[in-house]
Structures are given as C-alpha cells and as structure tokens.
PDB file of C-alpha atoms in Angstrom:
ATOM      1  CA  MET A 216      25.527  48.427  15.351  1.00  0.00           C
ATOM      2  CA  ILE A 217      22.772  50.912  15.788  1.00  0.00           C
ATOM      3  CA  ALA A 218      21.478  50.469  12.314  1.00  0.00           C
ATOM      4  CA  VAL A 219      20.937  46.523  13.129  1.00  0.00           C
ATOM      5  CA  ILE A 220      18.895  47.472  16.323  1.00  0.00           C
ATOM      6  CA  ALA A 221      17.071  50.060  15.037  1.00  0.00           C
ATOM      7  CA  ALA A 222      16.349  46.963  12.052  1.00  0.00           C
ATOM      8  CA  ARG A 223      15.839  44.540  14.466  1.00  0.00           C
ATOM      9  CA  GLU A 224      13.190  47.062  16.535  1.00  0.00           C
ATOM     10  CA  LEU A 225      11.252  47.860  12.471  1.00  0.00           C
ATOM     11  CA  ARG A 226      11.003  43.846  11.130  1.00  0.00           C
ATOM     12  CA  SER A 227       9.341  43.588  15.153  1.00  0.00           C
ATOM     13  CA  ALA A 228       6.715  46.627  14.915  1.00  0.00           C
ATOM     14  CA  LEU A 229       5.695  46.506  11.686  1.00  0.00           C
ATOM     15  CA  VAL A 230       4.957  43.083  11.626  1.00  0.00           C
ATOM     16  CA  THR A 231       2.207  44.308  14.452  1.00  0.00           C
ATOM     17  CA  PRO A 232      -1.889  45.910  13.751  1.00  0.00           C
ATOM     18  CA  LEU A 233      -0.813  48.132  16.306  1.00  0.00           C
ATOM     19  CA  PRO A 234       1.664  50.559  13.695  1.00  0.00           C
ATOM     20  CA  TRP A 235      -1.188  50.995  11.108  1.00  0.00           C
ATOM     21  CA  VAL A 236      -3.720  50.868  13.328  1.00  0.00           C
ATOM     22  CA  LEU A 237      -2.590  53.624  14.626  1.00  0.00           C
ATOM     23  CA  LEU A 238      -2.146  55.175  11.644  1.00  0.00           C
ATOM     24  CA  GLY A 239      -5.267  54.652   9.986  1.00  0.00           C
ATOM     25  CA  GLY A 240      -6.882  56.259  12.696  1.00  0.00           C
ATOM     26  CA  GLY A 241      -5.289  59.421  13.195  1.00  0.00           C
ATOM     27  CA  GLN A 242      -5.600  59.701   9.304  1.00  0.00           C
ATOM     28  CA  VAL A 243      -8.851  59.173   9.514  1.00  0.00           C
ATOM     29  CA  VAL A 244      -8.920  61.880  12.260  1.00  0.00           C
ATOM     30  CA  LEU A 245      -7.465  63.874  11.019  1.00  0.00           C
ATOM     31  CA  ALA A 246      -8.601  63.784   6.997  1.00  0.00           C
ATOM     32  CA  TRP A 247     -12.617  65.208   9.726  1.00  0.00           C
ATOM     33  CA  ILE A 248     -10.530  68.381  10.610  1.00  0.00           C
ATOM     34  CA  PHE A 249      -8.841  69.322   7.347  1.00  0.00           C
ATOM     35  CA  LEU A 250     -12.284  68.896   5.807  1.00  0.00           C
ATOM     36  CA  GLN A 251     -13.827  70.886   8.354  1.00  0.00           C
ATOM     37  CA  VAL A 252     -11.074  74.003   7.699  1.00  0.00           C
ATOM     38  CA  VAL A 253     -11.841  73.958   4.259  1.00  0.00           C
ATOM     39  CA  ASP A 254     -15.548  73.660   4.330  1.00  0.00           C
ATOM     40  CA  ASP A 255     -15.304  76.644   6.593  1.00  0.00           C
ATOM     41  CA  PHE A 256     -13.382  78.805   3.819  1.00  0.00           C
ATOM     42  CA  ALA A 257     -15.566  77.134   1.114  1.00  0.00           C
ATOM     43  CA  GLY A 258     -17.518  80.555  -0.958  1.00  0.00           C
ATOM     44  CA  THR A 259     -15.404  83.283   1.137  1.00  0.00           C
ATOM     45  CA  GLU A 260     -13.201  85.825   0.086  1.00  0.00           C
ATOM     46  CA  GLU A 261     -10.063  84.962   2.844  1.00  0.00           C
ATOM     47  CA  ARG A 262      -6.403  85.273   2.410  1.00  0.00           C
ATOM     48  CA  VAL A 263      -4.415  83.262   1.630  1.00  0.00           C
ATOM     49  CA  ALA A 264      -2.821  83.444   5.066  1.00  0.00           C
ATOM     50  CA  SER A 265      -5.017  82.921   6.943  1.00  0.00           C
ATOM     51  CA  LEU A 266      -6.507  79.915   5.089  1.00  0.00           C
ATOM     52  CA  THR A 267      -3.000  78.465   5.649  1.00  0.00           C
ATOM     53  CA  THR A 268      -2.227  79.410   9.519  1.00  0.00           C
ATOM     54  CA  GLU A 269      -6.127  77.635  10.482  1.00  0.00           C
ATOM     55  CA  LEU A 270      -5.178  74.550   8.902  1.00  0.00           C
ATOM     56  CA  THR A 271      -1.690  74.210  10.696  1.00  0.00           C
ATOM     57  CA  LEU A 272      -3.516  75.666  13.858  1.00  0.00           C
ATOM     58  CA  ASN A 273      -5.525  72.509  13.421  1.00  0.00           C
ATOM     59  CA  LEU A 274      -4.180  69.633  11.508  1.00  0.00           C
ATOM     60  CA  PHE A 275      -0.743  70.037  12.742  1.00  0.00           C
ATOM     61  CA  SER A 276      -1.265  71.109  15.943  1.00  0.00           C
ATOM     62  CA  PHE A 277      -3.954  67.561  16.539  1.00  0.00           C
ATOM     63  CA  ALA A 278      -1.383  65.736  14.425  1.00  0.00           C
ATOM     64  CA  ALA A 279       0.602  66.189  17.770  1.00  0.00           C
ATOM     65  CA  VAL A 280      -1.858  65.277  20.161  1.00  0.00           C
ATOM     66  CA  ILE A 281      -2.194  61.530  17.981  1.00  0.00           C
ATOM     67  CA  LEU A 282       2.271  61.630  18.388  1.00  0.00           C
ATOM     68  CA  MET A 283       2.257  62.253  22.098  1.00  0.00           C
ATOM     69  CA  LEU A 284      -0.515  59.441  22.832  1.00  0.00           C
ATOM     70  CA  ALA A 285       1.545  57.240  19.872  1.00  0.00           C
ATOM     71  CA  ALA A 286       4.485  57.836  21.606  1.00  0.00           C
ATOM     72  CA  PRO A 287       4.391  55.789  24.524  1.00  0.00           C
ATOM     73  CA  VAL A 288       2.589  52.767  23.117  1.00  0.00           C
ATOM     74  CA  LEU A 289       3.964  52.072  20.418  1.00  0.00           C
ATOM     75  CA  ALA A 290       7.734  52.662  23.317  1.00  0.00           C
ATOM     76  CA  MET A 291       6.420  50.062  25.726  1.00  0.00           C
ATOM     77  CA  ARG A 292       6.746  47.004  24.020  1.00  0.00           C
ATOM     78  CA  MET A 293      10.700  48.429  22.209  1.00  0.00           C
ATOM     79  CA  LEU A 294      11.813  48.319  26.578  1.00  0.00           C
ATOM     80  CA  SER A 295       8.843  47.171  29.063  1.00  0.00           C
ATOM     81  CA  GLY A 296       7.647  43.996  27.085  1.00  0.00           C
ATOM     82  CA  GLU A 297      11.409  43.550  27.207  1.00  0.00           C
ATOM     83  CA  PHE A 298      11.568  43.900  30.573  1.00  0.00           C
ATOM     84  CA  ARG A 299       8.737  41.420  31.404  1.00  0.00           C
ATOM     85  CA  ASP A 300       9.442  38.555  28.540  1.00  0.00           C
ATOM     86  CA  GLY A 301      13.382  38.428  30.055  1.00  0.00           C
ATOM     87  CA  THR A 302      14.523  39.171  26.464  1.00  0.00           C
ATOM     88  CA  PHE A 303      16.833  42.863  27.675  1.00  0.00           C
ATOM     89  CA  ASP A 304      18.931  40.654  29.294  1.00  0.00           C
ATOM     90  CA  LEU A 305      19.795  38.584  26.505  1.00  0.00           C
ATOM     91  CA  VAL A 306      20.078  41.954  24.156  1.00  0.00           C
ATOM     92  CA  ALA A 307      22.418  43.430  26.941  1.00  0.00           C
ATOM     93  CA  THR A 308      24.952  40.150  26.831  1.00  0.00           C
ATOM     94  CA  ALA A 309      25.567  41.011  23.064  1.00  0.00           C
ATOM     95  CA  PRO A 310      28.964  43.187  22.163  1.00  0.00           C
ATOM     96  CA  VAL A 311      26.485  46.305  21.851  1.00  0.00           C
ATOM     97  CA  ARG A 312      26.745  49.569  24.140  1.00  0.00           C
ATOM     98  CA  ILE A 313      23.860  50.946  26.288  1.00  0.00           C
ATOM     99  CA  GLY A 314      23.824  53.591  24.325  1.00  0.00           C
ATOM    100  CA  GLU A 315      24.039  52.481  20.848  1.00  0.00           C
ATOM    101  CA  LEU A 316      20.816  49.499  21.567  1.00  0.00           C
ATOM    102  CA  VAL A 317      19.243  53.222  22.929  1.00  0.00           C
ATOM    103  CA  LEU A 318      19.691  55.399  19.827  1.00  0.00           C
ATOM    104  CA  GLY A 319      18.563  52.373  17.964  1.00  0.00           C
ATOM    105  CA  LYS A 320      15.442  51.645  19.707  1.00  0.00           C
ATOM    106  CA  PHE A 321      14.939  55.553  18.600  1.00  0.00           C
ATOM    107  CA  LEU A 322      15.791  55.679  15.444  1.00  0.00           C
ATOM    108  CA  ALA A 323      13.033  52.639  14.924  1.00  0.00           C
ATOM    109  CA  LEU A 324      10.403  55.151  16.722  1.00  0.00           C
ATOM    110  CA  ALA A 325      11.561  58.148  14.947  1.00  0.00           C
ATOM    111  CA  PHE A 326      11.534  55.786  11.568  1.00  0.00           C
ATOM    112  CA  LEU A 327       7.234  54.715  13.144  1.00  0.00           C
ATOM    113  CA  LEU A 328       5.934  58.396  13.962  1.00  0.00           C
ATOM    114  CA  THR A 329       7.548  59.915  10.373  1.00  0.00           C
ATOM    115  CA  PRO A 330       4.528  59.127   8.855  1.00  0.00           C
ATOM    116  CA  PHE A 331       2.022  60.576  11.693  1.00  0.00           C
ATOM    117  CA  CYS A 332       3.919  63.725  11.144  1.00  0.00           C
ATOM    118  CA  LEU A 333       3.565  63.490   7.031  1.00  0.00           C
ATOM    119  CA  LEU A 334      -0.088  62.861   7.275  1.00  0.00           C
ATOM    120  CA  PRO A 335      -1.091  66.962   7.717  1.00  0.00           C
ATOM    121  CA  GLY A 336       1.070  67.922   4.169  1.00  0.00           C
ATOM    122  CA  VAL A 337       0.089  65.073   2.634  1.00  0.00           C
ATOM    123  CA  ALA A 338      -4.110  66.010   3.249  1.00  0.00           C
ATOM    124  CA  VAL A 339      -3.059  69.768   2.919  1.00  0.00           C
ATOM    125  CA  SER A 340      -1.677  68.388  -0.615  1.00  0.00           C
ATOM    126  CA  LEU A 341      -4.686  68.010  -1.493  1.00  0.00           C
ATOM    127  CA  LEU A 342      -5.905  71.509  -1.904  1.00  0.00           C
ATOM    128  CA  ALA A 343      -2.710  72.370  -4.274  1.00  0.00           C
ATOM    129  CA  GLY A 344      -3.886  73.784  -7.847  1.00  0.00           C
ATOM    130  CA  SER A 345      -7.341  75.033  -6.380  1.00  0.00           C
ATOM    131  CA  ALA A 346      -6.034  77.503  -3.730  1.00  0.00           C
ATOM    132  CA  GLU A 347      -2.739  79.318  -2.537  1.00  0.00           C
ATOM    133  CA  LEU A 348      -1.064  78.461   0.278  1.00  0.00           C
ATOM    134  CA  ASP A 349       1.987  79.629   2.250  1.00  0.00           C
ATOM    135  CA  VAL A 350       4.235  76.614   1.710  1.00  0.00           C
ATOM    136  CA  GLY A 351       7.032  78.284   3.710  1.00  0.00           C
ATOM    137  CA  GLN A 352       4.584  78.568   6.371  1.00  0.00           C
ATOM    138  CA  LEU A 353       3.646  74.289   5.617  1.00  0.00           C
ATOM    139  CA  ALA A 354       7.219  73.374   5.652  1.00  0.00           C
ATOM    140  CA  ALA A 355       8.088  75.114   8.468  1.00  0.00           C
ATOM    141  CA  ALA A 356       4.973  73.708  10.159  1.00  0.00           C
ATOM    142  CA  THR A 357       5.679  70.520   9.614  1.00  0.00           C
ATOM    143  CA  LEU A 358       9.375  70.822  10.888  1.00  0.00           C
ATOM    144  CA  GLY A 359       8.287  71.395  13.980  1.00  0.00           C
ATOM    145  CA  LEU A 360       6.092  68.390  14.097  1.00  0.00           C
ATOM    146  CA  TRP A 361       8.343  65.924  13.247  1.00  0.00           C
ATOM    147  CA  LEU A 362      10.737  67.776  15.772  1.00  0.00           C
ATOM    148  CA  VAL A 363       8.564  67.667  18.558  1.00  0.00           C
ATOM    149  CA  GLY A 364       7.838  63.848  17.635  1.00  0.00           C
ATOM    150  CA  LEU A 365      11.105  63.302  19.196  1.00  0.00           C
ATOM    151  CA  MET A 366      11.168  64.220  21.775  1.00  0.00           C
ATOM    152  CA  PHE A 367       7.882  62.406  22.543  1.00  0.00           C
ATOM    153  CA  CYS A 368       9.873  59.663  21.607  1.00  0.00           C
ATOM    154  CA  ALA A 369      12.547  60.054  23.863  1.00  0.00           C
ATOM    155  CA  VAL A 370      10.352  60.607  26.062  1.00  0.00           C
ATOM    156  CA  ALA A 371       8.601  57.100  25.514  1.00  0.00           C
ATOM    157  CA  LEU A 372      11.682  55.808  25.510  1.00  0.00           C
ATOM    158  CA  TYR A 373      12.771  56.863  29.404  1.00  0.00           C
ATOM    159  CA  GLY A 374       9.281  56.470  30.060  1.00  0.00           C
ATOM    160  CA  ALA A 375       9.580  52.811  28.649  1.00  0.00           C
ATOM    161  CA  SER A 376      12.751  52.136  31.131  1.00  0.00           C
ATOM    162  CA  LEU A 377      11.354  52.329  34.321  1.00  0.00           C
ATOM    163  CA  SER A 378       8.843  49.824  34.530  1.00  0.00           C
ATOM    164  CA  GLU A 379       8.782  45.816  33.372  1.00  0.00           C
ATOM    165  CA  GLN A 380       5.390  46.262  33.464  1.00  0.00           C
ATOM    166  CA  PRO A 381       3.574  47.596  29.448  1.00  0.00           C
ATOM    167  CA  GLY A 382       0.768  49.332  31.304  1.00  0.00           C
ATOM    168  CA  ALA A 383       3.014  51.476  33.491  1.00  0.00           C
ATOM    169  CA  ALA A 384       5.310  52.218  31.962  1.00  0.00           C
ATOM    170  CA  VAL A 385       2.846  54.370  29.486  1.00  0.00           C
ATOM    171  CA  LEU A 386       1.583  55.757  32.181  1.00  0.00           C
ATOM    172  CA  THR A 387       4.469  57.361  33.474  1.00  0.00           C
ATOM    173  CA  ALA A 388       5.396  58.652  29.748  1.00  0.00           C
ATOM    174  CA  TYR A 389       1.775  59.979  29.758  1.00  0.00           C
ATOM    175  CA  ALA A 390       2.257  61.947  32.877  1.00  0.00           C
ATOM    176  CA  ILE A 391       5.323  64.080  31.625  1.00  0.00           C
ATOM    177  CA  LEU A 392       3.707  64.925  28.694  1.00  0.00           C
ATOM    178  CA  LEU A 393       1.332  65.642  29.929  1.00  0.00           C
ATOM    179  CA  LEU A 394       3.705  67.684  32.335  1.00  0.00           C
ATOM    180  CA  LEU A 395       5.111  69.494  29.409  1.00  0.00           C
ATOM    181  CA  SER A 396       1.521  70.440  28.430  1.00  0.00           C
ATOM    182  CA  ILE A 397       0.168  72.005  30.845  1.00  0.00           C
ATOM    183  CA  ILE A 398       3.016  73.630  32.574  1.00  0.00           C
ATOM    184  CA  GLY A 399       2.745  77.155  30.754  1.00  0.00           C
ATOM    185  CA  ARG A 400      -1.099  77.814  32.237  1.00  0.00           C
ATOM    186  CA  ALA A 401       1.303  78.508  35.269  1.00  0.00           C
ATOM    187  CA  ASP A 402       2.349  81.871  33.851  1.00  0.00           C
ATOM    188  CA  ALA A 403      -1.335  82.102  32.329  1.00  0.00           C
ATOM    189  CA  MET A 404      -3.389  81.474  35.873  1.00  0.00           C
ATOM    190  CA  SER A 405      -0.764  84.219  37.488  1.00  0.00           C
ATOM    191  CA  GLY A 406      -1.310  86.876  34.591  1.00  0.00           C
ATOM    192  CA  GLN A 407       2.373  86.790  34.016  1.00  0.00           C
ATOM    193  CA  ALA A 408       5.060  86.490  30.723  1.00  0.00           C
ATOM    194  CA  LEU A 409       6.367  84.350  29.500  1.00  0.00           C
ATOM    195  CA  THR A 410       8.683  82.920  32.443  1.00  0.00           C
ATOM    196  CA  LEU A 411      10.586  79.459  33.115  1.00  0.00           C
ATOM    197  CA  PHE A 412       6.264  77.351  33.502  1.00  0.00           C
ATOM    198  CA  GLY A 413       6.381  78.930  29.929  1.00  0.00           C
ATOM    199  CA  TRP A 414       9.694  77.739  28.611  1.00  0.00           C
ATOM    200  CA  LEU A 415       8.858  74.278  29.621  1.00  0.00           C
ATOM    201  CA  ALA A 416       6.450  73.414  27.597  1.00  0.00           C
ATOM    202  CA  TRP A 417       6.684  71.349  24.335  1.00  0.00           C
ATOM    203  CA  ASN A 418       3.756  73.247  22.506  1.00  0.00           C
ATOM    204  CA  GLU A 419       4.087  76.554  23.521  1.00  0.00           C
ATOM    205  CA  HIS A 420       7.303  76.277  21.334  1.00  0.00           C
ATOM    206  CA  LEU A 421       5.515  74.683  18.666  1.00  0.00           C
ATOM    207  CA  LEU A 422       2.942  77.484  17.847  1.00  0.00           C
ATOM    208  CA  TRP A 423       5.887  79.206  16.649  1.00  0.00           C
ATOM    209  CA  PHE A 424       7.223  76.706  13.648  1.00  0.00           C
ATOM    210  CA  LEU A 425       3.285  76.558  12.977  1.00  0.00           C
ATOM    211  CA  LEU A 426       3.168  80.187  12.803  1.00  0.00           C
ATOM    212  CA  GLY A 427       5.776  79.718  10.274  1.00  0.00           C
ATOM    213  CA  ALA A 428       8.744  81.282  12.414  1.00  0.00           C
ATOM    214  CA  VAL A 429      11.773  78.913  12.595  1.00  0.00           C
ATOM    215  CA  ARG A 430      13.133  80.229  16.137  1.00  0.00           C
ATOM    216  CA  LEU A 431      17.015  78.889  17.325  1.00  0.00           C
ATOM    217  CA  SER A 432      15.519  78.696  20.759  1.00  0.00           C
ATOM    218  CA  ASP A 433      12.867  76.653  19.932  1.00  0.00           C
ATOM    219  CA  LEU A 434      14.854  73.892  17.892  1.00  0.00           C
ATOM    220  CA  ALA A 435      17.351  74.211  21.197  1.00  0.00           C
ATOM    221  CA  TYR A 436      14.941  73.477  23.299  1.00  0.00           C
ATOM    222  CA  LEU A 437      13.287  70.417  21.664  1.00  0.00           C
ATOM    223  CA  GLY A 438      16.653  69.052  20.969  1.00  0.00           C
ATOM    224  CA  SER A 439      18.268  69.462  24.415  1.00  0.00           C
ATOM    225  CA  PHE A 440      14.845  67.488  25.687  1.00  0.00           C
ATOM    226  CA  MET A 441      15.085  65.246  23.063  1.00  0.00           C
ATOM    227  CA  LEU A 442      18.808  64.282  24.614  1.00  0.00           C
ATOM    228  CA  PHE A 443      18.272  64.860  27.854  1.00  0.00           C
ATOM    229  CA  PHE A 444      15.426  62.264  28.472  1.00  0.00           C
ATOM    230  CA  LEU A 445      17.574  60.443  25.802  1.00  0.00           C
ATOM    231  CA  ALA A 446      20.718  60.405  28.570  1.00  0.00           C
ATOM    232  CA  LEU A 447      17.764  59.524  31.452  1.00  0.00           C
ATOM    233  CA  THR A 448      16.976  56.449  29.568  1.00  0.00           C
ATOM    234  CA  GLN A 449      21.106  55.571  28.938  1.00  0.00           C
ATOM    235  CA  ARG A 450      21.619  55.877  33.090  1.00  0.00           C
ATOM    236  CA  ARG A 451      18.686  53.220  33.432  1.00  0.00           C
ATOM    237  CA  LEU A 452      20.112  50.506  31.432  1.00  0.00           C
ATOM    238  CA  ALA A 453      22.964  50.762  32.421  1.00  0.00           C
ATOM    239  CA  ASN A 454      22.167  50.355  35.854  1.00  0.00           C
ATOM    240  CA  ARG A 455      19.740  47.760  35.168  1.00  0.00           C
ATOM    241  CA  VAL A 456      22.522  46.060  34.178  1.00  0.00           C
ATOM    242  CA  TRP A 457      25.233  46.739  36.293  1.00  0.00           C
ATOM    243  CA  ARG A 458      22.893  45.470  38.979  1.00  0.00           C
TER     244      ARG A 458
END
C-alpha cells in the first residue's frame, strides 16, 4: 500500500511543471557555481584536496539551500492541497493506515528531491580525466546531502499537515527549517564551544559530510529528526481523521 500511495503522488507531481522548473533552475545555479570554482583553480598548482573541498563546500552546501527551498513547495500539494480540495477525507476513508499514508507521501517526496541531490555529483563528474578528485569525500558529501534532503522532506510534510492553506504550510516549513539553520549561531555569538544549540543545527552536521567524514553522531541526528517529524505528521493526520 505504501508503494501504491507513493506511485500515486509521483504520477500527480510529475505531470505538473513545478518539479521540472525547480530542477532546471537548480541545475543552472549549480552549474554557475561550478564554473566559478573551476575558474578560480584554473592555471594554478593547487592540491587535489583543495579543489575537492572547494567543490563540496560550494556546490553541495548551496544544493542544500536549494533543497530547503524546494521541499516545502513540493510537499504543500501532498497534504495542505488535499485538505483544501477535500480529497484527503476520501483518502482517509480508504483501508489504509495513517502511517502508511505518511510513508507513501514521504517516499514520493524523497524520490522527487533525489535528483537535486545528484546534481552536484553530476557537475563534478565533468572533471573526470582532467583533474584528480577525492572520490571518497565526494561520496560522503553526496550521502550527507541526500540525508539532509530526507530530513527536509519530513519537516516539509509536517508543515503541510498543519494548514489547509498551501501558502501557510510552506511558510511554516520554512520557519522550522530556518530555525534549525540559524540556531547554531547562538553558540557563535556567545563564544562558547559546540553545545546543544550547535548540535541542533543541521548545517553543522552537513559540514562534516562535506569534509569527507561520515560520523555516527551525524547519522543519528539526521535519522532521529527525520523520524521525529514523520511521527509528528502521523499524529497530526490521525487527530484530523479522528475529529
């Protein structure tokens, strides 16, 4: 049933221009950043590690920003749009658990965002044969970007479950993601070492992936936050059905 729900959401999303416009716009922006980084290194004797790090820190970090902007926009029609149109009540009466419904929509949204996660790697692959790159670091950066994208999907679905107005749902998801983006600055402003606020910031964990380090603590953070927001979405939808 989860696969059926995911396939239904994918079919309805792919026939609209929104995901294609977002993908095309993201590709243009990342291509421009890629050319800027390569141009800065052209004609220099920089070390391989420096080029790889510059590519990951610029391309993959900006791709994360694109994901943060795209996820709520793609998620709004999956729940808040159904609330507004009244189609969610029909889906809720079907013989399907709320948890399966949430997972199906989450998988569909994750599938839509996966190409965004692969765009930086595709751009870097253009350097194959002309420059030696740290493949391990690039693989870690791609993994980190994808996991961050999954967390964004969970947050976006939760935001979409809070309102029947798609605009309000998008703004709610943006507010949550923005809070999780800047909360780590509280430590920087106070001059303290990494504490709870720094740990709560998703970008602090993504940074380690971009540097080529796959740490268990970062995997635990992204996985736990993803499950946390999926659980909140499930509870929100269950309360709506019971009313």
